[in-house]
C-alpha cells in the first residue's frame, strides 16, 4: 500500500496550460512595468541618475532576463489575441487549439528573430 | 428527532402528499400535487439520475402532426400489442390523455424535434399503426434520441420552478400501514438517509409509489444498477398483491454482451436486423411490418435465429443491426447517442459496420395493481385508500402482456399526473393516519441483519448467481422445468443470504449495506416472477412457454395476482399464492396477433 | 498527514452591480492596442538603435521625447498597460485570496500603485526637460544648447 | 454480407492496478491512496473495475453510479488526472502499464471516497432559473422552427454530472464561480425562442461570479462526457450579455 497525500495534478490540455502561461507572463510583466515606470521616472531627477540605473539593464544577467521579458510580451500579447478571437469570433472556440500553436509558432519566430541581435548587443 | 437504543437517529416529517421516487412518474405527480398541498418527493437518487433519463426513442401520442391518426387507433395498437391482456378502459385513458400529456410537456419547455412548420415532429415506432394495423404510423413524439432525458430534465426543471421539496439520496425501505377506523391504511414511509445513516419517518395522507422497475433481477439488462424494485418489494412485503409479474419485456436491441439499449428508433428510422447470413430474417416472422414488429416477437425471433445457428460473431450468439444504408446525416440528426454507445462500448462504427445486438431485459409490464385512478388494490377490486402507484412500478394495466415502445414515457406522464391529482383529491378530504409507535421497527430489523452481517457470503456473488439463473431460466423462453430450477436456486440463495457479509461498518454513505438490502428485494421479485410464470401455462406477449406454445384465451385471458402467504414454505414458492383477475374489455375482443 | 481535500470556502454571495463586464471588455480592447504600442516600443528601443539596449541612455530618451509623437505614444502605453496590468492583477488576486479583508486590501493597493504610477509617469513625460541645466554635457542629447 | 460482419474477437483479460484516493472521516481524517489489482476485460470500463473492487475486495469503497452508460451523470470522477465518467472510460483506452489513478472531482467537499457534496453545484444550477419562463397560455404546442430548435440543441444534452465545473481552474480557486454547468443550462433557455426570461438570466450571469470569471481554459469542454461545446456556449452567453439580448 502506498501513500500519497494530495490529489494529482489536473491534466488539462493546451487550453489550460496556455492560460497558466498567460497568467504567469501577465504577472511578470506587471511587476516589470512597475519597476520600469519608476526607473524611467529618473529622467526627471537627473541624466546621471537615469544613466546609472539604465546601466544595470545592460549587464549580462539582466540582459538575459530581458530576453525572458520579450518572450513573455510576445506570448502574452499574441495569446491575448487568441483569447479575444475565442470570445468574439464564432469559430474561435473550435479553432482554439490550432490558434494556440499558431501563437507559439509566431512567438518562437519573432523571438528567434530578436534574440541573437540582443545577445550580441548585451555581450559586446 | 429522536435517538433509539442502537444509536439510530430518527427524524419525523409530515406532508399531505408523500411521493416515493423522483423519476418521470414521481415528478409528474409532484408537479400536479405540489402547488396545491404540502408535498414531499423522496428519492434514492438525485432526481435527474433516475432511469427515465435513459429512455431514448419517444413518447406516443396521436397528435396527427405529420399524418392522420386517432386515439382509437392508438388504443387498438396498445391492446393488440399487449396481446389482449390490456385493461381496455385504462388503455383508452392512456391514448386519449396522451395528447394533453405531450402538450403539457411542451408547454413546460421540453425541446421536441420540430416539423418544418414548427410543430412537434413524430416518427414511427414498433407496433404503432394506422387504421387498426394497416400500415406503420408516425406517432412517437421525440427529442432526438434523448426523449427520456429531456422529459426527466424538463420535469425536474418544472419542479425547481414550483419549489417542490425533495429528499434526495433517501432510500425508502418500508411502508407503515396502520388500522384506522377498522381499515388498513397507509400512514407513513420510513426512509434511510444515505449521507448520515439516519432514519426519517414521512407521515402522509396520500402516499404515492413511483419507484420504477426492477431489471436488475436479470444479468443482461438495459436497466440501471439502482433499479432493484425496492418499491414493488415493499408493497409485496406488506401483504399486498402484485399483478402480471410474469410479463417482463426483453428489448430486441441491446448491445451484445452489455445490455445497453439501442432504441427501437434505430429501426423506426430504417435500421434492419440481419443474421449471420446477412438475411433480413424478420421478413419471415412478421411479413407486414418486419423489423417494426412488437418487441416480444422480435426478441424471440432473434433468440430463435441464434438457437438455430444463424447467429453472428465468434460464438454465434448475437445478430446484427444494420444502419449502414442510412445517410450519416440522418444517423447524426436522429440517433446520435445510440450510435455513440456502439462506438464507445463495442468500438463499432455504425456508419459502415452493422452493430452486434441481442435482447436485453428491459421493462416490467407487471407491478403494483392499481385502478385507473392509480389507487392501489389489495385484491381484484378493493382499494387501499390513500395509497397510489404510477409508472413502471405500477400495473394499471395498459401494457398487458407486452408494452409497445413509447407507451411507457406516456404512461408515466398520464398516470403520474393522475396520481398527483387523485392523491391531492384524497388528501384534501382525509386525515393523517397516526404513525404507530413501532413505525421504524421493520427497517431497524433490516438494518440490523445487514449491519451485523459478518458471514462469509458476498452480496455480489449471490446477486450474480440470481441474475444468471434468471437469464438462463426465466428469460425469453421458459418451461416448467426451467422455472422450477429457478425457484430452487432462489431458495438456495435465500439460505445463503442469511450468511452474508457487509464490510462497511459506517453510517455515512454506506452503499455496501444498501446493496445487501436491495438484494433482498431482488429475491422477492424474482421469486414472484418465476411463480406467476410457472402458473401461466400458455404463451402470450412477453411470456413464452416452450411447453405451452400458444395463447390460451379460454383459461388465461386473465391477469395474474400474486399474494404473499404468511407461512414458512416447505417447498420453494409455497408461500406465494397465484390468483387471477379478469381483463377489462371494452371495444376490442381478443384476436390472433399477426403483423 | 492532514486532509488536503479541496473544498469551497463558503457559499456564493450574489452581488448585483459590478463592473466585471467593463473590465472584461477593456482587457480585450486594450490588448490589441498594447500589442502595437509595445511591439513598436520594443523595436524602436531594442532593435532599431545601433547597439540595441546598449544605446539607451538619457540622451536617447530625451531624443525620443523631444518629439510629441513619442510623448503621446508612451503616454498611451503607460496608461493602457498599467490599467490593463492592474485589472489583470486584480483578477489574479480575486482568484487566490480567501479572506475578504486581505482581498480588499490588495485590490486597493493595486489601484493605489496604479494611479500613483500613472500620475508619476504622466508628469514625467510632460514636465520632462531634455536639456536640464547643470547636467554634464556628455549625457545630454545632441540638440541641447549645452552640447553645442 | 458475411464478410462485412466484424468479428468481435474474444477479448483477453489482463490485470491493472487502480490507485484510488480514499477518505472516510468515520475511520480516519487521513486521505490515502490505496492500490488495488484487478483483472479486467477489453470491454470493461473503470466503473466495472471499481465494482470489482467493491464487490470482491473491499465493500466499503464508496462511489455513486446508476445507469452505467453515461446518461445519468452520477459517476464523474478524476481518472488519470482528468474528469470523466467512470462508466464511459474504457480501461483499454488508458495506459494500463501504469496504475490508473482515480480520485474525487475537485472543488467540492469530499464526503467519503469518491463521493463529494454536490449541493453547491446544484445550487448554482438552481440559481440561473433553469426552467422555461413564458407567460402566454397556448392551446396546443408553442411553435418553434427547426432552426430555432437547433440553436440550443447542444446545451440540452447536459446531464448535470459536474465534470465540467469541477475541471475548471477558476472554480477550484474558491468555489464561488457559477461554473460552466450552470452557464450551459442558462444557455439552454436563453437561446430557446419560446423563453421570455433571457434578460433575467443574463443579468444573473453578469454577476461578478458569472461568465466574466471564465478564463477560456477549455477544461470544461474537454471534460464534458456529452461532448457539449461548453466554452463556446459560455462565449455565446457573454456576447448575449454584451448585446443585451440573445
Ligand atoms: C434504456 C431504456 C430506454 C427506454 N426507452 C423508452 C422509450 O423510448 N419510450 C418509452 O416510452 N419508454 C422507454 N423506456 C421505459 C421507460 O423509460 C421507463 O419505464 C420509465 O421511465 C419509468 O419511469 P418511472 O418514473 O416509473 O421510474 P424511474 O425513472 O426508474 O424512477 C424511479 C425513481 O424511484 C426512485 N426509487 C427507487 N427505489 C427507491 C427507494 N427505495 N426509495 C426512494 N426512491 C426510490 C429512484 O430514485 C427514481 O427516482 C426505456 C427504458 C430503458 C431502461
Ligand atoms: C501586449 C499586448 C497585450 C495583450 C494583447 C494582452 C491581452 C490580454 C487579455 C485579452 C487578457 C485577458 C485574459 C482573460 O480574460 O482571460 C489579459 C490578461 C492579463 N494581462 Fe494582458 N495583454 C497585453 C499586455 C499586457 C501587459 C503589458 C501586462 C502587464 C502589465 C499584462 C498583464 C495582464 C495580466 C496580469 C492579465 C490577467 C491574467 C489572468 O487573469 O489570467 N498584459 N491580457
Ligand atoms: S455540461 Fe457536460 S460536463 Fe458539464 S454537467 Fe453538463 S454534461 Fe456534465
Ligand atoms: S474550464 Fe472554466 S475557465 Fe472557462 S472555459 Fe471552462 S469555464
Ligand atoms: S453511471 Fe450513469 S453516467 Fe455513469
mmCIF file with all atom_site columns, C-alpha atoms and ligand atoms in Angstrom, chain D residues 164 167-170 177 180 213-221 230-231 234, ligand 4:
data_model
loop_
_atom_site.group_PDB
_atom_site.id
_atom_site.type_symbol
_atom_site.label_atom_id
_atom_site.label_alt_id
_atom_site.label_comp_id
_atom_site.label_asym_id
_atom_site.label_entity_id
_atom_site.label_seq_id
_atom_site.pdbx_PDB_ins_code
_atom_site.Cartn_x
_atom_site.Cartn_y
_atom_site.Cartn_z
_atom_site.occupancy
_atom_site.B_iso_or_equiv
_atom_site.pdbx_formal_charge
_atom_site.auth_seq_id
_atom_site.auth_comp_id
_atom_site.auth_asym_id
_atom_site.auth_atom_id
_atom_site.pdbx_PDB_model_num
ATOM   1  C  CA  . UNK D 1 164 ? -17.037 20.461 -16.348 1.00 0.00 ? 164 UNK D CA  1
ATOM   2  C  CA  . UNK D 1 167 ? -12.399 20.701 -14.014 1.00 0.00 ? 167 UNK D CA  1
ATOM   3  C  CA  . UNK D 1 168 ? -12.412 24.486 -14.115 1.00 0.00 ? 168 UNK D CA  1
ATOM   4  C  CA  . UNK D 1 169 ? -9.325  26.120 -12.580 1.00 0.00 ? 169 UNK D CA  1
ATOM   5  C  CA  . UNK D 1 170 ? -11.387 29.179 -11.719 1.00 0.00 ? 170 UNK D CA  1
ATOM   6  C  CA  . UNK D 1 177 ? -17.848 30.925 -9.662  1.00 0.00 ? 177 UNK D CA  1
ATOM   7  C  CA  . UNK D 1 180 ? -19.706 26.054 -16.735 1.00 0.00 ? 180 UNK D CA  1
ATOM   8  C  CA  . UNK D 1 213 ? -14.766 34.789 -14.495 1.00 0.00 ? 213 UNK D CA  1
ATOM   9  C  CA  . UNK D 1 214 ? -14.319 32.259 -17.277 1.00 0.00 ? 214 UNK D CA  1
ATOM   10 C  CA  . UNK D 1 215 ? -10.722 32.362 -18.495 1.00 0.00 ? 215 UNK D CA  1
ATOM   11 C  CA  . UNK D 1 216 ? -11.400 30.188 -21.554 1.00 0.00 ? 216 UNK D CA  1
ATOM   12 C  CA  . UNK D 1 217 ? -9.241  27.343 -20.308 1.00 0.00 ? 217 UNK D CA  1
ATOM   13 C  CA  . UNK D 1 218 ? -11.370 24.759 -22.134 1.00 0.00 ? 218 UNK D CA  1
ATOM   14 C  CA  . UNK D 1 219 ? -11.010 22.163 -19.397 1.00 0.00 ? 219 UNK D CA  1
ATOM   15 C  CA  . UNK D 1 220 ? -14.791 22.075 -19.224 1.00 0.00 ? 220 UNK D CA  1
ATOM   16 C  CA  . UNK D 1 221 ? -15.228 21.402 -22.919 1.00 0.00 ? 221 UNK D CA  1
ATOM   17 C  CA  . UNK D 1 230 ? -19.178 24.331 -23.248 1.00 0.00 ? 230 UNK D CA  1
ATOM   18 C  CA  . UNK D 1 231 ? -16.680 27.123 -23.806 1.00 0.00 ? 231 UNK D CA  1
ATOM   19 C  CA  . UNK D 1 234 ? -20.152 30.456 -22.490 1.00 0.00 ? 234 UNK D CA  1
HETATM 20 S  S1  . LIG E 2 .   ? -12.958 25.326 -17.565 1.00 0.00 ? 4   LIG E S1  1
HETATM 21 FE FE1 . LIG E 2 .   ? -13.505 27.223 -16.673 1.00 0.00 ? 4   LIG E FE1 1
HETATM 22 S  S2  . LIG E 2 .   ? -12.362 28.906 -17.311 1.00 0.00 ? 4   LIG E S2  1
HETATM 23 FE FE2 . LIG E 2 .   ? -13.995 28.823 -18.693 1.00 0.00 ? 4   LIG E FE2 1
HETATM 24 S  S3  . LIG E 2 .   ? -13.626 27.594 -20.458 1.00 0.00 ? 4   LIG E S3  1
HETATM 25 FE FE3 . LIG E 2 .   ? -14.345 26.251 -18.916 1.00 0.00 ? 4   LIG E FE3 1
HETATM 26 S  S4  . LIG E 2 .   ? -15.381 27.626 -17.582 1.00 0.00 ? 4   LIG E S4  1
#
